[in-house]
XYZ file of C-alpha atoms in Angstrom:
349
model
C 117.124 83.679 127.868
C 116.281 80.123 128.923
C 114.244 79.337 125.821
C 111.411 81.779 126.496
C 108.741 81.681 123.788
C 107.705 85.096 122.452
C 105.635 86.474 119.584
C 107.466 87.209 116.348
C 105.862 89.594 113.847
C 106.891 88.803 110.260
C 106.440 90.182 106.724
C 105.448 87.401 104.300
C 105.432 87.441 100.492
C 102.060 86.100 99.325
C 103.111 85.154 95.788
C 105.534 86.102 93.032
C 104.910 89.628 91.751
C 104.292 90.933 88.246
C 104.128 94.634 87.493
C 104.459 97.157 90.285
C 104.430 95.554 93.745
C 101.498 96.436 96.021
C 101.015 96.335 99.776
C 98.528 93.512 99.190
C 101.387 91.351 97.864
C 102.522 91.010 101.473
C 101.033 89.796 104.742
C 102.129 90.880 108.200
C 101.634 87.878 110.484
C 102.525 87.064 114.050
C 104.022 83.678 114.866
C 106.041 82.568 117.884
C 109.716 81.850 118.371
C 111.767 80.241 121.120
C 114.522 82.597 122.223
C 117.129 79.877 122.023
C 119.127 78.634 119.068
C 117.890 75.284 117.745
C 120.096 72.256 118.359
C 120.630 71.925 114.608
C 122.390 75.304 114.432
C 126.160 74.785 114.337
C 127.543 78.304 113.977
C 124.407 80.428 113.863
C 123.205 83.417 115.840
C 119.812 84.405 117.202
C 119.221 88.121 116.771
C 116.688 90.789 117.622
C 116.225 92.933 114.509
C 116.389 96.691 115.087
C 116.339 98.293 111.620
C 115.556 96.916 108.156
C 116.651 98.374 104.839
C 114.274 98.896 101.890
C 116.284 98.564 98.678
C 115.305 98.491 94.978
C 117.127 95.180 94.344
C 114.492 93.473 96.524
C 112.048 93.818 93.622
C 114.200 91.374 91.634
C 113.804 88.810 94.432
C 110.004 88.903 93.985
C 110.252 87.479 90.443
C 109.403 83.873 89.609
C 111.807 83.754 86.672
C 115.401 82.882 87.500
C 117.649 85.896 87.824
C 121.439 85.400 88.209
C 121.690 87.258 91.502
C 123.939 86.582 94.522
C 120.888 86.456 96.840
C 118.191 83.796 96.379
C 114.699 84.877 95.359
C 111.992 85.137 98.004
C 109.782 82.102 98.589
C 106.013 82.741 98.476
C 104.467 82.072 101.866
C 107.746 82.739 103.662
C 109.435 85.662 105.381
C 111.187 88.093 103.056
C 114.719 89.210 103.862
C 117.193 91.981 103.221
C 119.849 94.067 104.890
C 119.316 95.093 108.469
C 120.846 95.950 111.826
C 120.398 93.542 114.731
C 121.507 92.737 118.269
C 122.875 89.253 119.013
C 120.880 87.381 121.678
C 122.698 84.050 121.449
C 125.675 82.926 119.397
C 127.490 79.756 118.412
C 129.867 81.749 116.238
C 133.170 82.262 118.099
C 133.525 85.735 116.582
C 130.189 86.997 117.914
C 128.798 87.122 121.433
C 125.578 88.072 123.168
C 125.039 91.828 123.022
C 127.076 92.419 119.854
C 125.537 94.607 117.180
C 125.749 93.440 113.566
C 124.585 94.407 110.084
C 123.954 92.112 107.146
C 121.161 90.051 105.598
C 118.395 89.153 108.048
C 114.684 88.355 108.012
C 111.904 90.909 107.909
C 110.730 89.912 111.374
C 111.323 90.797 114.994
C 113.684 87.879 115.685
C 115.777 85.840 113.250
C 118.118 82.862 113.309
C 121.013 83.574 110.925
C 123.210 80.653 109.903
C 125.513 82.379 107.396
C 127.259 84.468 110.021
C 130.330 84.942 107.806
C 128.198 87.445 105.878
C 127.514 89.575 108.966
C 129.585 92.642 109.860
C 130.184 93.352 113.527
C 129.457 96.997 114.310
C 132.453 98.547 116.052
C 131.687 102.264 115.805
C 128.735 103.455 117.872
C 129.237 107.225 117.634
C 126.870 107.319 114.635
C 123.166 106.327 114.515
C 122.676 102.564 114.233
C 120.285 103.123 111.340
C 123.280 104.414 109.345
C 124.421 100.807 108.971
C 121.476 100.226 106.625
C 122.706 103.090 104.460
C 125.763 105.314 104.542
C 127.813 102.736 106.502
C 126.138 99.666 105.015
C 125.467 98.221 101.571
C 124.479 101.537 99.892
C 127.585 103.265 101.247
C 129.888 100.511 99.996
C 128.107 100.621 96.631
C 128.464 104.398 96.291
C 132.075 104.571 97.457
C 133.623 101.797 95.391
C 131.261 102.315 92.466
C 132.417 105.915 92.191
C 136.098 105.686 93.061
C 136.954 102.245 91.646
C 134.568 101.814 88.718
C 134.301 105.443 87.554
C 138.000 106.324 88.072
C 137.109 110.019 88.610
C 139.412 113.001 88.205
C 139.114 116.478 89.665
C 137.146 118.840 87.440
C 135.211 116.169 85.548
C 131.462 116.408 84.875
C 129.365 113.846 86.755
C 125.698 112.949 86.307
C 123.811 110.875 88.898
C 120.292 109.553 88.274
C 117.961 108.715 91.199
C 120.287 111.123 92.937
C 118.359 111.618 96.178
C 118.232 107.890 96.937
C 120.354 105.817 99.282
C 123.294 105.523 96.864
C 122.913 108.588 94.663
C 123.067 111.150 97.459
C 126.468 109.775 98.473
C 127.896 109.525 94.952
C 127.122 113.197 94.377
C 128.846 114.229 97.601
C 131.916 112.086 96.896
C 132.136 113.754 93.492
C 131.865 117.240 94.987
C 134.558 116.438 97.584
C 136.837 115.494 94.689
C 136.156 118.800 92.922
C 133.820 117.626 90.171
C 130.867 119.395 88.562
C 127.820 117.376 89.644
C 124.244 117.246 88.368
C 121.527 114.942 89.685
C 118.035 113.965 88.595
C 115.084 113.120 90.835
C 111.291 113.000 90.581
C 109.944 115.784 92.832
C 110.742 119.408 93.524
C 111.495 118.803 97.237
C 114.070 116.216 96.175
C 115.614 118.699 93.753
C 115.937 121.235 96.570
C 117.479 118.546 98.771
C 120.106 117.752 96.152
C 121.161 121.372 95.769
C 120.749 122.693 99.317
C 121.602 119.645 101.458
C 123.962 117.558 99.361
C 125.693 120.361 97.461
C 124.990 119.281 93.871
C 125.785 122.062 91.394
C 122.513 121.504 89.540
C 119.545 119.143 89.640
C 116.437 118.612 87.526
C 113.078 116.871 87.792
C 113.085 114.268 85.036
C 109.271 114.087 85.142
C 109.089 117.728 84.035
C 111.516 117.333 81.129
C 109.719 116.510 77.850
C 113.080 115.815 76.207
C 115.787 114.197 78.334
C 118.385 114.634 75.597
C 117.775 118.393 75.556
C 117.888 118.539 79.357
C 121.273 116.837 79.475
C 122.648 119.110 76.759
C 121.515 122.071 78.857
C 123.436 120.924 81.921
C 126.361 119.279 80.103
C 127.090 121.347 76.964
C 130.571 119.777 76.753
C 129.401 116.252 77.556
C 129.229 113.925 80.561
C 132.498 112.426 81.759
C 130.942 110.098 84.364
C 127.412 108.731 84.638
C 126.389 106.813 87.764
C 123.499 104.721 86.490
C 120.587 103.884 88.791
C 117.637 104.143 86.385
C 118.129 102.613 82.899
C 115.651 102.879 80.028
C 115.056 106.291 78.484
C 117.511 107.970 80.846
C 120.359 105.668 79.859
C 119.531 106.162 76.181
C 119.675 109.944 76.561
C 122.924 109.785 78.518
C 124.624 107.642 75.856
C 123.947 110.435 73.387
C 125.647 112.976 75.652
C 128.786 111.251 76.904
C 132.261 112.713 76.430
C 135.037 110.824 74.684
C 136.454 108.212 77.084
C 133.479 108.692 79.410
C 132.698 106.093 82.070
C 129.346 104.655 83.115
C 129.039 102.701 86.366
C 125.878 100.587 86.224
C 124.554 100.232 89.752
C 120.887 99.494 89.009
C 117.995 100.138 86.627
C 114.981 100.815 88.807
C 112.826 102.031 85.895
C 112.909 98.502 84.421
C 112.246 96.286 87.440
C 108.456 96.371 87.172
C 108.187 95.981 83.382
C 107.343 92.642 81.793
C 109.028 93.856 78.590
C 112.005 96.057 79.383
C 112.726 99.126 77.254
C 115.320 98.986 74.514
C 118.357 101.264 74.324
C 119.083 102.750 70.894
C 122.256 104.817 71.326
C 124.608 101.900 71.977
C 126.771 102.778 68.957
C 127.941 105.816 70.931
C 129.872 103.422 73.183
C 132.089 102.788 70.164
C 132.169 106.311 68.773
C 132.921 107.962 72.127
C 135.107 105.104 73.447
C 132.867 104.824 76.504
C 133.594 102.289 79.235
C 130.345 100.949 80.697
C 130.702 98.565 83.619
C 128.240 96.853 85.916
C 129.259 95.967 89.459
C 127.899 94.544 92.709
C 128.554 95.606 96.276
C 129.522 91.985 97.055
C 132.667 92.526 94.985
C 133.966 94.965 97.604
C 132.914 93.657 101.011
C 136.438 92.323 101.621
C 137.532 95.998 101.595
C 134.979 97.142 104.165
C 137.620 98.284 106.676
C 139.179 100.458 103.951
C 135.748 101.961 103.297
C 135.228 102.756 107.002
C 138.669 104.375 107.253
C 137.733 106.715 104.407
C 134.090 107.499 105.211
C 133.883 107.655 109.017
C 136.211 110.696 109.251
C 134.078 112.495 106.647
C 130.916 111.825 108.651
C 132.527 112.934 111.910
C 133.851 116.101 110.297
C 130.412 116.975 108.943
C 131.585 116.680 105.332
C 128.978 114.060 104.392
C 125.240 114.472 104.895
C 122.755 111.610 104.822
C 118.971 111.688 104.847
C 116.920 108.749 106.086
C 113.172 108.184 105.740
C 112.278 105.960 108.705
C 108.985 104.032 108.827
C 107.873 102.917 112.278
C 107.291 99.206 112.830
C 106.933 96.088 110.692
C 103.276 96.912 109.981
C 104.580 99.867 107.956
C 107.146 97.693 106.158
C 105.185 96.700 103.017
C 104.132 100.298 102.299
C 107.681 101.516 102.815
C 109.094 98.879 100.474
C 106.627 99.334 97.613
C 106.882 103.118 97.991
C 110.412 102.928 96.586
C 108.998 102.260 93.135
C 106.807 105.353 93.061
C 109.448 107.616 94.617
C 107.442 108.059 97.826
C 110.535 108.014 100.033
C 112.840 110.975 100.566
C 116.355 109.665 101.179
C 117.267 106.208 102.412
C 114.121 104.195 103.283
C 114.449 102.357 106.592
C 112.005 100.397 108.736
C 112.509 100.686 112.515
C 111.541 97.282 113.900
C 112.210 97.817 117.609
C 111.073 100.663 119.832
C 113.795 103.215 120.637
C 113.930 101.946 124.228
C 114.997 98.514 122.951
C 117.875 99.951 120.896
């Protein structure tokens, strides 16, 4: 190490974003960094970033208006950040050492200094691809697992609907539901994604919401007796239609509302009275609520992966130059599966 100075490619947010984000909202710049922790760092780590995760919540961090969110908004002119996988180059944290692999929040750059090391997870299991720690074994996996089992309280034989079902979280929720013995239907926005849901992930049925002129009629077609569980990723018109098709004592786990993130005036929901009439429990949740149970999550999910009972599809973009396009592509459904950016060449991983 010895304090060598190297180039450090970074993704910078130009300014706060209104409407749909564009590649031009970001700059990819190259600065320099000294490969040694600064003297001011008390318990930090210096890391080489290997994979970065593109996630819909990052759109919220591009807003100028205050949003009550556990992660601070991005700062225009500065490096953006999100979940990623990295290798420790130097550490002043007694629980981490040089060479350790970690996942957690890091910068969208080649090298980062991370001070809040208590929020990093040390990677112990290396018999799965490292990129999986941006998805199935990272934040989306924790979200899907506890959102389904803890928030939805599922029972064998129930009817489950998952919107944005081919995404990082939805593809897992559907498979967890099938493993439990539920009837599962998913929605997505392209025919290839519909085929993926049925042929790769084992959903009983799937439909392209863009080809359905009447979402209420579509849901009645697939759920003639009503929806017991809805895993909400979309919001807006989809949520409104679902509320009109829930069973008595149905449960809705609100994970996200991607259809609303780019709207200056969000859509209203009109069927809220059905929450009363059908005795529906609708609950929002955050992955942060469950990180203290991460070891429990690994104990449950790793055996399923190793036994081939869980499939996971990743869409990997190569290099930080491809990062802005990969991130904004989430909001037009360009990605197929979990969108990841590979920062380092395979030889460095």
